[in-house]
Protein backbone atom coordinates (compact mmCIF):
# COMPACT_ATOMS: atom_id res chain seq x y z
CA UNK A 1 0.00 0.00 0.00
CA UNK A 2 1.56 3.30 -1.02
CA UNK A 3 0.45 6.54 0.52
CA UNK A 4 -0.32 9.47 -1.72
CA UNK A 5 -1.32 11.54 1.28
CA UNK A 6 -0.72 11.49 5.02
CA UNK A 7 -2.39 8.52 6.74
CA UNK A 8 -5.44 9.21 8.89
CA UNK A 9 -7.10 7.26 11.68
CA UNK A 10 -9.51 5.75 9.14
CA UNK A 11 -6.56 4.34 7.21
CA UNK A 12 -5.44 2.50 10.33
CA UNK A 13 -8.87 0.89 10.64
CA UNK A 14 -8.63 -0.42 7.09
CA UNK A 15 -4.97 -1.37 7.24
CA UNK A 16 -4.18 -4.95 6.22
CA UNK A 17 -1.43 -5.10 8.82
CA UNK A 18 -2.65 -6.28 12.27
CA UNK A 19 -0.37 -4.13 14.44
CA UNK A 20 -1.88 -1.00 12.95
CA UNK A 21 -5.52 -1.46 13.77
CA UNK A 22 -6.88 1.76 15.23
CA UNK A 23 -8.16 0.64 18.65
CA UNK A 24 -4.85 -0.99 19.56
CA UNK A 25 -2.87 1.92 18.12
CA UNK A 26 -4.89 4.46 20.11
CA UNK A 27 -4.62 2.39 23.27
CA UNK A 28 -0.83 2.19 22.97
CA UNK A 29 -0.62 5.95 22.43
CA UNK A 30 -2.77 6.46 25.53
CA UNK A 31 -0.52 4.13 27.54
CA UNK A 32 2.59 6.00 26.42
CA UNK A 33 1.02 9.31 27.43
CA UNK A 34 -0.06 7.86 30.77
CA UNK A 35 3.49 6.60 31.31
CA UNK A 36 4.89 10.06 30.56
CA UNK A 37 2.54 11.64 33.09
CA UNK A 38 3.37 8.94 35.64
CA UNK A 39 7.07 9.72 35.23
CA UNK A 40 6.39 13.37 35.98
CA UNK A 41 4.29 12.30 38.96
CA UNK A 42 7.18 10.20 40.33
CA UNK A 43 9.42 13.27 40.35
CA UNK A 44 6.74 15.43 41.95
CA UNK A 45 6.01 12.80 44.59
CA UNK A 46 9.64 12.61 45.71
CA UNK A 47 9.90 16.41 45.79
CA UNK A 48 6.71 16.49 47.89
CA UNK A 49 8.04 13.89 50.34
CA UNK A 50 11.37 15.71 50.58
CA UNK A 51 9.64 19.01 51.37
CA UNK A 52 7.28 17.41 53.89
CA UNK A 53 10.11 15.65 55.72
CA UNK A 54 12.70 18.45 55.48
CA UNK A 55 11.14 20.66 58.13
CA UNK A 56 10.81 18.39 61.16
CA UNK A 57 8.80 20.92 63.20
CA UNK A 58 5.90 21.06 60.77
CA UNK A 59 5.74 17.51 59.47
CA UNK A 60 2.11 17.00 58.56
CA UNK A 61 1.27 13.30 58.79
CA UNK A 62 -2.09 13.59 56.95
CA UNK A 63 -0.38 15.11 53.91
CA UNK A 64 2.39 12.53 53.90
CA UNK A 65 -0.03 9.62 54.30
CA UNK A 66 -2.38 10.89 51.58
CA UNK A 67 0.47 11.65 49.18
CA UNK A 68 1.94 8.18 49.70
CA UNK A 69 -1.47 6.53 49.32
CA UNK A 70 -2.19 8.46 46.12
CA UNK A 71 1.23 7.51 44.74
CA UNK A 72 0.60 3.86 45.58
CA UNK A 73 -2.74 3.94 43.79
CA UNK A 74 -1.17 5.62 40.75
CA UNK A 75 1.55 2.96 40.71
CA UNK A 76 -1.09 0.23 40.91
CA UNK A 77 -2.96 1.87 38.05
CA UNK A 78 0.09 1.93 35.80
CA UNK A 79 0.78 -1.70 36.73
CA UNK A 80 -2.77 -2.70 35.75
CA UNK A 81 -2.37 -0.75 32.52
CA UNK A 82 0.78 -2.64 31.55
CA UNK A 83 -0.81 -5.95 32.58
CA UNK A 84 -3.64 -5.22 30.15
CA UNK A 85 -1.13 -4.22 27.50
CA UNK A 86 0.82 -7.44 27.85
CA UNK A 87 -2.22 -9.66 28.15
CA UNK A 88 -4.50 -8.29 25.43
CA UNK A 89 -2.69 -6.07 22.99
CA UNK A 90 0.30 -8.29 22.43
CA UNK A 91 -2.15 -11.01 21.41
CA UNK A 92 -3.76 -8.61 18.95
CA UNK A 93 -6.93 -8.15 21.00
CA UNK A 94 -8.53 -5.03 22.37
CA UNK A 95 -9.14 -4.91 26.12
CA UNK A 96 -12.81 -5.65 26.81
CA UNK A 97 -14.49 -2.68 28.44
CA UNK A 98 -15.68 -4.72 31.41
CA UNK A 99 -12.06 -5.43 32.39
CA UNK A 100 -11.30 -1.73 32.65
CA UNK A 101 -13.47 -1.49 35.77
CA UNK A 102 -10.49 -1.86 38.18
CA UNK A 103 -8.76 1.06 36.46
CA UNK A 104 -11.94 3.10 36.81
CA UNK A 105 -12.13 2.28 40.52
CA UNK A 106 -8.48 3.24 41.03
CA UNK A 107 -9.17 6.55 39.27
CA UNK A 108 -12.25 7.25 41.40
CA UNK A 109 -10.36 6.38 44.60
CA UNK A 110 -7.43 8.60 43.68
CA UNK A 111 -9.75 11.43 42.72
CA UNK A 112 -11.59 11.09 46.03
CA UNK A 113 -8.33 11.21 47.98
CA UNK A 114 -7.22 14.28 46.00
CA UNK A 115 -10.50 16.06 46.72
CA UNK A 116 -10.22 15.19 50.41
CA UNK A 117 -6.67 16.52 50.46
CA UNK A 118 -7.78 19.75 48.81
CA UNK A 119 -10.57 20.28 51.36
CA UNK A 120 -8.15 19.55 54.21
CA UNK A 121 -5.61 22.05 52.84
CA UNK A 122 -8.30 24.73 52.52
CA UNK A 123 -9.30 24.07 56.11
CA UNK A 124 -5.71 24.41 57.35
CA UNK A 125 -4.80 27.43 55.20
CA UNK A 126 -7.90 29.36 56.27
CA UNK A 127 -7.01 28.93 59.96
CA UNK A 128 -9.25 25.93 60.73
CA UNK A 129 -12.34 27.94 59.78
CA UNK A 130 -15.15 25.44 59.22
CA UNK A 131 -17.29 27.95 57.30
CA UNK A 132 -14.75 27.98 54.46
CA UNK A 133 -15.14 24.25 53.76
CA UNK A 134 -18.94 23.99 53.94
CA UNK A 135 -19.51 24.50 50.20
CA UNK A 136 -16.73 22.10 49.12
CA UNK A 137 -17.99 19.45 51.56
CA UNK A 138 -21.59 19.81 50.35
CA UNK A 139 -20.58 19.58 46.69
CA UNK A 140 -18.27 16.68 47.53
CA UNK A 141 -21.07 14.80 49.29
CA UNK A 142 -23.43 15.34 46.32
CA UNK A 143 -20.93 13.94 43.82
CA UNK A 144 -22.11 10.29 44.00
CA UNK A 145 -25.67 11.34 43.22
CA UNK A 146 -24.61 13.49 40.28
CA UNK A 147 -22.42 10.75 38.82
CA UNK A 148 -25.03 8.04 39.42
CA UNK A 149 -28.02 9.89 38.02
CA UNK A 150 -26.22 11.48 35.08
CA UNK A 151 -25.91 8.15 33.27
Tab-separated table of N, CA and C in Angstrom:
chain	number	residue	atom	x	y	z
A	1	UNK	N	0.844	-1.168	0.000
A	1	UNK	CA	0.000	0.000	0.000
A	1	UNK	C	0.894	1.237	0.000
A	2	UNK	N	0.783	2.073	-0.973
A	2	UNK	CA	1.555	3.301	-1.020
A	2	UNK	C	0.647	4.458	-0.647
A	3	UNK	N	1.216	5.393	0.045
A	3	UNK	CA	0.450	6.540	0.521
A	3	UNK	C	0.672	7.713	-0.427
A	4	UNK	N	-0.405	8.264	-0.909
A	4	UNK	CA	-0.317	9.468	-1.722
A	4	UNK	C	-0.607	10.696	-0.883
A	5	UNK	N	-1.034	10.465	0.334
A	5	UNK	CA	-1.324	11.538	1.280
A	5	UNK	C	-0.944	11.053	2.667
A	6	UNK	N	-1.029	11.903	3.659
A	6	UNK	CA	-0.723	11.494	5.025
A	6	UNK	C	-1.793	10.528	5.519
A	7	UNK	N	-1.396	9.467	6.243
A	7	UNK	CA	-2.394	8.518	6.744
A	7	UNK	C	-3.259	9.150	7.827
A	8	UNK	N	-4.508	8.743	7.873
A	8	UNK	CA	-5.438	9.207	8.895
A	8	UNK	C	-5.833	8.033	9.769
A	9	UNK	N	-6.624	8.323	10.785
A	9	UNK	CA	-7.099	7.264	11.677
A	9	UNK	C	-7.906	6.235	10.897
A	10	UNK	N	-8.695	6.672	9.933
A	10	UNK	CA	-9.508	5.750	9.145
A	10	UNK	C	-8.642	4.784	8.345
A	11	UNK	N	-7.464	5.228	7.930
A	11	UNK	CA	-6.555	4.343	7.214
A	11	UNK	C	-6.053	3.219	8.120
A	12	UNK	N	-5.893	3.530	9.409
A	12	UNK	CA	-5.445	2.499	10.331
A	12	UNK	C	-6.526	1.437	10.546
A	13	UNK	N	-7.780	1.858	10.518
A	13	UNK	CA	-8.868	0.893	10.640
A	13	UNK	C	-8.869	-0.091	9.470
A	14	UNK	N	-8.565	0.401	8.300
A	14	UNK	CA	-8.632	-0.421	7.094
A	14	UNK	C	-7.286	-1.028	6.702
A	15	UNK	N	-6.291	-0.875	7.566
A	15	UNK	CA	-4.968	-1.371	7.238
A	15	UNK	C	-4.948	-2.901	7.226
A	16	UNK	N	-4.268	-3.484	6.254
A	16	UNK	CA	-4.183	-4.950	6.218
A	16	UNK	C	-3.197	-5.517	7.240
A	17	UNK	N	-2.434	-4.640	7.878
A	17	UNK	CA	-1.430	-5.098	8.820
A	17	UNK	C	-1.997	-5.075	10.234
A	18	UNK	N	-2.016	-6.204	10.950
A	18	UNK	CA	-2.648	-6.283	12.272
A	18	UNK	C	-2.111	-5.317	13.318
A	19	UNK	N	-0.809	-5.027	13.368
A	19	UNK	CA	-0.368	-4.134	14.445
A	19	UNK	C	-0.923	-2.720	14.318
A	20	UNK	N	-1.450	-2.376	13.150
A	20	UNK	CA	-1.875	-1.001	12.954
A	20	UNK	C	-3.384	-0.831	12.979
A	21	UNK	N	-4.084	-1.714	13.675
A	21	UNK	CA	-5.519	-1.458	13.768
A	21	UNK	C	-5.738	-0.329	14.771
A	22	UNK	N	-6.714	0.496	14.511
A	22	UNK	CA	-6.880	1.759	15.230
A	22	UNK	C	-7.111	1.597	16.723
A	23	UNK	N	-7.970	0.706	17.205
A	23	UNK	CA	-8.160	0.642	18.653
A	23	UNK	C	-6.871	0.311	19.397
A	24	UNK	N	-6.103	-0.631	18.904
A	24	UNK	CA	-4.851	-0.986	19.563
A	24	UNK	C	-3.851	0.166	19.469
A	25	UNK	N	-3.786	0.795	18.316
A	25	UNK	CA	-2.869	1.918	18.119
A	25	UNK	C	-3.201	3.048	19.095
A	26	UNK	N	-4.473	3.374	19.211
A	26	UNK	CA	-4.885	4.459	20.106
A	26	UNK	C	-4.637	4.093	21.559
A	27	UNK	N	-4.841	2.830	21.899
A	27	UNK	CA	-4.619	2.386	23.270
A	27	UNK	C	-3.138	2.480	23.629
A	28	UNK	N	-2.271	2.114	22.715
A	28	UNK	CA	-0.834	2.192	22.972
A	28	UNK	C	-0.400	3.650	23.120
A	29	UNK	N	-0.937	4.533	22.305
A	29	UNK	CA	-0.617	5.955	22.434
A	29	UNK	C	-1.081	6.475	23.792
A	30	UNK	N	-2.259	6.057	24.220
A	30	UNK	CA	-2.766	6.464	25.535
A	30	UNK	C	-1.881	5.930	26.656
A	31	UNK	N	-1.403	4.705	26.524
A	31	UNK	CA	-0.524	4.126	27.535
A	31	UNK	C	0.804	4.877	27.590
A	32	UNK	N	1.339	5.242	26.438
A	32	UNK	CA	2.592	5.998	26.416
A	32	UNK	C	2.413	7.371	27.069
A	33	UNK	N	1.284	8.012	26.812
A	33	UNK	CA	1.025	9.309	27.428
A	33	UNK	C	0.829	9.153	28.938
A	34	UNK	N	0.120	8.113	29.341
A	34	UNK	CA	-0.064	7.858	30.770
A	34	UNK	C	1.272	7.582	31.451
A	35	UNK	N	2.157	6.885	30.770
A	35	UNK	CA	3.485	6.602	31.314
A	35	UNK	C	4.303	7.882	31.450
A	36	UNK	N	4.201	8.764	30.472
A	36	UNK	CA	4.886	10.059	30.558
A	36	UNK	C	4.400	10.843	31.776
A	37	UNK	N	3.087	10.916	31.947
A	37	UNK	CA	2.539	11.642	33.091
A	37	UNK	C	2.908	10.971	34.416
A	38	UNK	N	2.961	9.659	34.430
A	38	UNK	CA	3.369	8.939	35.638
A	38	UNK	C	4.828	9.248	35.980
A	39	UNK	N	5.676	9.358	34.981
A	39	UNK	CA	7.067	9.721	35.225
A	39	UNK	C	7.196	11.103	35.851
A	40	UNK	N	6.412	12.033	35.380
A	40	UNK	CA	6.388	13.372	35.979
A	40	UNK	C	5.881	13.291	37.416
A	41	UNK	N	4.863	12.460	37.623
A	41	UNK	CA	4.287	12.301	38.959
A	41	UNK	C	5.292	11.696	39.931
A	42	UNK	N	6.141	10.776	39.467
A	42	UNK	CA	7.181	10.198	40.328
A	42	UNK	C	8.093	11.304	40.846
A	43	UNK	N	8.542	12.167	39.945
A	43	UNK	CA	9.424	13.265	40.351
A	43	UNK	C	8.725	14.191	41.337
A	44	UNK	N	7.477	14.546	41.052
A	44	UNK	CA	6.735	15.432	41.946
A	44	UNK	C	6.481	14.787	43.310
A	45	UNK	N	6.240	13.494	43.318
A	45	UNK	CA	6.012	12.800	44.586
A	45	UNK	C	7.252	12.865	45.469
A	46	UNK	N	8.419	12.595	44.898
A	46	UNK	CA	9.638	12.615	45.706
A	46	UNK	C	9.994	14.030	46.158
A	47	UNK	N	9.709	15.028	45.349
A	47	UNK	CA	9.895	16.410	45.787
A	47	UNK	C	8.947	16.720	46.941
A	48	UNK	N	7.702	16.281	46.835
A	48	UNK	CA	6.708	16.491	47.889
A	48	UNK	C	7.145	15.839	49.199
A	49	UNK	N	7.590	14.589	49.133
A	49	UNK	CA	8.039	13.886	50.340
A	49	UNK	C	9.259	14.578	50.935
A	50	UNK	N	10.176	15.009	50.093
A	50	UNK	CA	11.367	15.711	50.581
A	50	UNK	C	10.980	16.992	51.312
A	51	UNK	N	10.070	17.755	50.742
A	51	UNK	CA	9.643	19.011	51.372
A	51	UNK	C	8.899	18.734	52.672
A	52	UNK	N	8.032	17.716	52.676
A	52	UNK	CA	7.278	17.410	53.888
A	52	UNK	C	8.166	16.902	55.021
A	53	UNK	N	9.235	16.198	54.688
A	53	UNK	CA	10.115	15.654	55.720
A	53	UNK	C	11.276	16.572	56.083
A	54	UNK	N	11.556	17.565	55.250
A	54	UNK	CA	12.702	18.450	55.484
A	54	UNK	C	12.535	19.263	56.764
A	55	UNK	N	11.380	19.842	56.956
A	55	UNK	CA	11.136	20.662	58.135
A	55	UNK	C	10.498	19.782	59.207
A	56	UNK	N	11.278	19.356	60.147
A	56	UNK	CA	10.815	18.390	61.160
A	56	UNK	C	9.769	18.990	62.104
A	57	UNK	N	9.764	20.310	62.287
A	57	UNK	CA	8.796	20.916	63.203
A	57	UNK	C	7.385	20.881	62.654
A	58	UNK	N	7.245	20.960	61.346
A	58	UNK	CA	5.900	21.061	60.768
A	58	UNK	C	5.549	19.860	59.897
A	59	UNK	N	6.099	18.692	60.237
A	59	UNK	CA	5.743	17.507	59.468
A	59	UNK	C	4.250	17.277	59.631
A	60	UNK	N	3.561	17.161	58.524
A	60	UNK	CA	2.113	17.001	58.561
A	60	UNK	C	1.777	15.575	58.134
A	61	UNK	N	1.543	14.707	59.116
A	61	UNK	CA	1.269	13.305	58.793
A	61	UNK	C	0.108	13.088	57.826
A	62	UNK	N	-1.009	13.835	57.924
A	62	UNK	CA	-2.093	13.588	56.954
A	62	UNK	C	-1.648	13.813	55.507
A	63	UNK	N	-0.848	14.844	55.271
A	63	UNK	CA	-0.381	15.112	53.912
A	63	UNK	C	0.556	14.015	53.425
A	64	UNK	N	1.442	13.571	54.284
A	64	UNK	CA	2.393	12.533	53.903
A	64	UNK	C	1.679	11.205	53.632
A	65	UNK	N	0.721	10.869	54.477
A	65	UNK	CA	-0.026	9.620	54.300
A	65	UNK	C	-0.851	9.669	53.015
A	66	UNK	N	-1.561	10.779	52.792
A	66	UNK	CA	-2.383	10.890	51.580
A	66	UNK	C	-1.528	10.913	50.312
A	67	UNK	N	-0.409	11.613	50.349
A	67	UNK	CA	0.472	11.654	49.175
A	67	UNK	C	1.014	10.266	48.864
A	68	UNK	N	1.410	9.535	49.904
A	68	UNK	CA	1.936	8.184	49.698
A	68	UNK	C	0.840	7.244	49.205
A	69	UNK	N	-0.352	7.362	49.761
A	69	UNK	CA	-1.467	6.528	49.322
A	69	UNK	C	-1.848	6.818	47.870
A	70	UNK	N	-1.872	8.091	47.502
A	70	UNK	CA	-2.189	8.456	46.120
A	70	UNK	C	-1.101	7.953	45.162
A	71	UNK	N	0.154	8.021	45.579
A	71	UNK	CA	1.229	7.514	44.742
A	71	UNK	C	1.129	5.997	44.576
A	72	UNK	N	0.771	5.307	45.647
A	72	UNK	CA	0.604	3.858	45.584
A	72	UNK	C	-0.522	3.476	44.631
A	73	UNK	N	-1.615	4.211	44.693
A	73	UNK	CA	-2.737	3.938	43.789
A	73	UNK	C	-2.345	4.221	42.343
A	74	UNK	N	-1.619	5.307	42.113
A	74	UNK	CA	-1.173	5.623	40.751
A	74	UNK	C	-0.219	4.547	40.231
A	75	UNK	N	0.635	4.029	41.102
A	75	UNK	CA	1.546	2.962	40.708
A	75	UNK	C	0.779	1.687	40.384
A	76	UNK	N	-0.237	1.386	41.184
A	76	UNK	CA	-1.087	0.226	40.907
A	76	UNK	C	-1.799	0.396	39.573
A	77	UNK	N	-2.267	1.604	39.302
A	77	UNK	CA	-2.960	1.874	38.048
A	77	UNK	C	-2.045	1.651	36.839
A	78	UNK	N	-0.821	2.120	36.930
A	78	UNK	CA	0.094	1.935	35.801
A	78	UNK	C	0.464	0.454	35.670
A	79	UNK	N	0.532	-0.263	36.789
A	79	UNK	CA	0.779	-1.702	36.730
A	79	UNK	C	-0.354	-2.452	36.054
A	80	UNK	N	-1.595	-2.083	36.390
A	80	UNK	CA	-2.765	-2.696	35.752
A	80	UNK	C	-2.778	-2.365	34.263
A	81	UNK	N	-2.412	-1.160	33.927
A	81	UNK	CA	-2.366	-0.754	32.524
A	81	UNK	C	-1.398	-1.630	31.734
A	82	UNK	N	-0.201	-1.826	32.269
A	82	UNK	CA	0.776	-2.644	31.552
A	82	UNK	C	0.393	-4.127	31.555
A	83	UNK	N	-0.308	-4.576	32.589
A	83	UNK	CA	-0.806	-5.953	32.583
A	83	UNK	C	-1.802	-6.140	31.448
A	84	UNK	N	-2.694	-5.157	31.264
A	84	UNK	CA	-3.642	-5.219	30.145
A	84	UNK	C	-2.911	-5.167	28.805
A	85	UNK	N	-1.901	-4.325	28.738
A	85	UNK	CA	-1.125	-4.217	27.501
A	85	UNK	C	-0.493	-5.555	27.143
A	86	UNK	N	0.143	-6.181	28.118
A	86	UNK	CA	0.825	-7.440	27.851
A	86	UNK	C	-0.159	-8.581	27.598
A	87	UNK	N	-1.277	-8.550	28.279
A	87	UNK	CA	-2.224	-9.659	28.154
A	87	UNK	C	-3.057	-9.580	26.880
A	88	UNK	N	-3.566	-8.406	26.555
A	88	UNK	CA	-4.499	-8.288	25.435
A	88	UNK	C	-3.849	-7.805	24.141
A	89	UNK	N	-3.159	-6.686	24.223
A	89	UNK	CA	-2.686	-6.067	22.989
A	89	UNK	C	-1.593	-6.862	22.299
A	90	UNK	N	-0.750	-7.519	23.068
A	90	UNK	CA	0.300	-8.294	22.425
A	90	UNK	C	-0.254	-9.553	21.759
A	91	UNK	N	-1.485	-9.896	22.098
A	91	UNK	CA	-2.150	-11.006	21.414
A	91	UNK	C	-3.014	-10.498	20.267
A	92	UNK	N	-2.989	-9.192	20.040
A	92	UNK	CA	-3.764	-8.615	18.948
A	92	UNK	C	-5.217	-8.372	19.290
A	93	UNK	N	-5.551	-8.377	20.580
A	93	UNK	CA	-6.929	-8.149	21.004
A	93	UNK	C	-7.043	-6.764	21.619
A	94	UNK	N	-8.249	-6.278	21.682
A	94	UNK	CA	-8.528	-5.026	22.371
A	94	UNK	C	-9.091	-5.381	23.739
A	95	UNK	N	-8.676	-4.636	24.763
A	95	UNK	CA	-9.143	-4.912	26.117
A	95	UNK	C	-10.652	-4.752	26.197
A	96	UNK	N	-11.358	-5.796	26.642
A	96	UNK	CA	-12.811	-5.653	26.805
A	96	UNK	C	-13.121	-4.574	27.838
A	97	UNK	N	-14.155	-3.816	27.579
A	97	UNK	CA	-14.488	-2.683	28.435
A	97	UNK	C	-14.758	-3.110	29.868
A	98	UNK	N	-15.344	-4.285	30.058
A	98	UNK	CA	-15.683	-4.722	31.412
A	98	UNK	C	-14.437	-4.961	32.259
A	99	UNK	N	-13.290	-5.216	31.635
A	99	UNK	CA	-12.064	-5.433	32.389
A	99	UNK	C	-11.362	-4.124	32.759
A	100	UNK	N	-11.869	-3.025	32.281
A	100	UNK	CA	-11.302	-1.725	32.645
A	100	UNK	C	-11.888	-1.194	33.953
A	101	UNK	N	-12.831	-1.921	34.527
A	101	UNK	CA	-13.473	-1.493	35.775
A	101	UNK	C	-12.468	-1.267	36.909
A	102	UNK	N	-11.470	-2.154	37.122
A	102	UNK	CA	-10.494	-1.862	38.182
A	102	UNK	C	-9.753	-0.547	37.969
A	103	UNK	N	-9.415	-0.221	36.730
A	103	UNK	CA	-8.762	1.063	36.458
A	103	UNK	C	-9.682	2.219	36.804
A	104	UNK	N	-10.963	2.061	36.483
A	104	UNK	CA	-11.939	3.100	36.811
A	104	UNK	C	-12.034	3.282	38.327
A	105	UNK	N	-12.049	2.192	39.068
A	105	UNK	CA	-12.134	2.281	40.523
A	105	UNK	C	-10.875	2.911	41.119
A	106	UNK	N	-9.715	2.599	40.564
A	106	UNK	CA	-8.484	3.237	41.027
A	106	UNK	C	-8.527	4.741	40.766
A	107	UNK	N	-9.049	5.129	39.601
A	107	UNK	CA	-9.167	6.547	39.266
A	107	UNK	C	-10.118	7.251	40.238
A	108	UNK	N	-11.273	6.644	40.483
A	108	UNK	CA	-12.249	7.252	41.404
A	108	UNK	C	-11.664	7.375	42.805
A	109	UNK	N	-10.965	6.343	43.260
A	109	UNK	CA	-10.360	6.380	44.596
A	109	UNK	C	-9.299	7.470	44.680
A	110	UNK	N	-8.465	7.573	43.679
A	110	UNK	CA	-7.425	8.603	43.685
A	110	UNK	C	-8.028	10.000	43.608
A	111	UNK	N	-9.070	10.142	42.825
A	111	UNK	CA	-9.752	11.431	42.725
A	111	UNK	C	-10.395	11.807	44.061
A	112	UNK	N	-10.972	10.836	44.727
A	112	UNK	CA	-11.588	11.087	46.035
A	112	UNK	C	-10.537	11.508	47.054
A	113	UNK	N	-9.402	10.830	47.057
A	113	UNK	CA	-8.326	11.214	47.975
A	113	UNK	C	-7.799	12.616	47.657
A	114	UNK	N	-7.674	12.938	46.389
A	114	UNK	CA	-7.222	14.276	46.002
A	114	UNK	C	-8.197	15.355	46.431
A	115	UNK	N	-9.492	15.096	46.280
A	115	UNK	CA	-10.498	16.061	46.723
A	115	UNK	C	-10.472	16.232	48.237
A	116	UNK	N	-10.308	15.125	48.944
A	116	UNK	CA	-10.219	15.186	50.407
A	116	UNK	C	-8.995	15.990	50.833
A	117	UNK	N	-7.889	15.773	50.166
A	117	UNK	CA	-6.666	16.515	50.463
A	117	UNK	C	-6.858	18.009	50.210
A	118	UNK	N	-7.538	18.346	49.127
A	118	UNK	CA	-7.778	19.754	48.814
A	118	UNK	C	-8.663	20.422	49.880
A	119	UNK	N	-9.691	19.729	50.314
A	119	UNK	CA	-10.568	20.280	51.359
A	119	UNK	C	-9.791	20.446	52.663
A	120	UNK	N	-8.970	19.469	52.998
A	120	UNK	CA	-8.153	19.555	54.209
A	120	UNK	C	-7.188	20.740	54.129
A	121	UNK	N	-6.544	20.924	52.982
A	121	UNK	CA	-5.607	22.052	52.835
A	121	UNK	C	-6.329	23.391	52.943
A	122	UNK	N	-7.521	23.493	52.373
A	122	UNK	CA	-8.299	24.734	52.516
A	122	UNK	C	-8.620	24.995	53.979
A	123	UNK	N	-8.978	23.956	54.687
A	123	UNK	CA	-9.296	24.065	56.114
A	123	UNK	C	-8.092	24.562	56.904
A	124	UNK	N	-6.915	24.017	56.619
A	124	UNK	CA	-5.705	24.413	57.347
A	124	UNK	C	-5.273	25.823	56.960
A	125	UNK	N	-5.276	26.121	55.661
A	125	UNK	CA	-4.805	27.429	55.196
A	125	UNK	C	-5.688	28.565	55.712
A	126	UNK	N	-6.978	28.328	55.789
A	126	UNK	CA	-7.898	29.361	56.271
A	126	UNK	C	-8.041	29.345	57.794
A	127	UNK	N	-7.056	28.840	58.503
A	127	UNK	CA	-7.011	28.928	59.959
A	127	UNK	C	-8.041	28.060	60.656
A	128	UNK	N	-8.295	26.882	60.150
A	128	UNK	CA	-9.248	25.927	60.731
A	128	UNK	C	-10.651	26.511	60.836
A	129	UNK	N	-11.010	27.332	59.855
A	129	UNK	CA	-12.336	27.938	59.784
A	129	UNK	C	-13.280	26.970	59.058
A	130	UNK	N	-14.241	26.439	59.793
A	130	UNK	CA	-15.150	25.445	59.219
A	130	UNK	C	-16.103	26.042	58.192
A	131	UNK	N	-16.379	27.318	58.264
A	131	UNK	CA	-17.290	27.952	57.298
A	131	UNK	C	-16.713	27.916	55.882
A	132	UNK	N	-15.404	27.945	55.775
A	132	UNK	CA	-14.751	27.980	54.464
A	132	UNK	C	-14.922	26.663	53.717
A	133	UNK	N	-15.073	25.553	54.432
A	133	UNK	CA	-15.144	24.248	53.756
A	133	UNK	C	-16.567	23.700	53.650
A	134	UNK	N	-17.563	24.482	54.023
A	134	UNK	CA	-18.942	23.995	53.945
A	134	UNK	C	-19.339	23.726	52.499
A	135	UNK	N	-19.126	24.675	51.602
A	135	UNK	CA	-19.507	24.495	50.197
A	135	UNK	C	-18.748	23.342	49.533
A	136	UNK	N	-17.406	23.249	49.708
A	136	UNK	CA	-16.726	22.095	49.116
A	136	UNK	C	-17.217	20.754	49.681
A	137	UNK	N	-17.509	20.707	50.970
A	137	UNK	CA	-17.992	19.449	51.563
A	137	UNK	C	-19.377	19.082	51.040
A	138	UNK	N	-20.250	20.087	50.873
A	138	UNK	CA	-21.591	19.807	50.347
A	138	UNK	C	-21.495	19.322	48.901
A	139	UNK	N	-20.713	20.011	48.086
A	139	UNK	CA	-20.584	19.584	46.694
A	139	UNK	C	-19.886	18.226	46.602
A	140	UNK	N	-18.963	17.971	47.495
A	140	UNK	CA	-18.269	16.676	47.530
A	140	UNK	C	-19.229	15.555	47.925
A	141	UNK	N	-20.123	15.835	48.850
A	141	UNK	CA	-21.071	14.803	49.288
A	141	UNK	C	-22.160	14.553	48.242
A	142	UNK	N	-22.431	15.521	47.373
A	142	UNK	CA	-23.430	15.337	46.318
A	142	UNK	C	-22.868	14.646	45.079
A	143	UNK	N	-21.572	14.512	45.005
A	143	UNK	CA	-20.927	13.937	43.824
A	143	UNK	C	-21.427	12.539	43.457
A	144	UNK	N	-21.602	11.619	44.407
A	144	UNK	CA	-22.106	10.292	44.004
A	144	UNK	C	-23.472	10.342	43.348
A	145	UNK	N	-24.342	11.233	43.795
A	145	UNK	CA	-25.671	11.337	43.218
A	145	UNK	C	-25.613	11.899	41.803
A	146	UNK	N	-24.745	12.880	41.597
A	146	UNK	CA	-24.605	13.492	40.280
A	146	UNK	C	-24.054	12.482	39.282
A	147	UNK	N	-23.034	11.733	39.707
A	147	UNK	CA	-22.424	10.754	38.817
A	147	UNK	C	-23.411	9.612	38.548
A	148	UNK	N	-24.113	9.168	39.566
A	148	UNK	CA	-25.033	8.038	39.418
A	148	UNK	C	-26.213	8.390	38.537
A	149	UNK	N	-26.813	9.547	38.742
A	149	UNK	CA	-28.021	9.893	38.016
A	149	UNK	C	-27.765	10.569	36.670
A	150	UNK	N	-26.506	10.861	36.367
A	150	UNK	CA	-26.223	11.484	35.082
A	150	UNK	C	-26.127	10.459	33.966
A	151	UNK	N	-26.043	9.180	34.296
A	151	UNK	CA	-25.906	8.151	33.265
A	151	UNK	C	-27.201	7.439	33.145
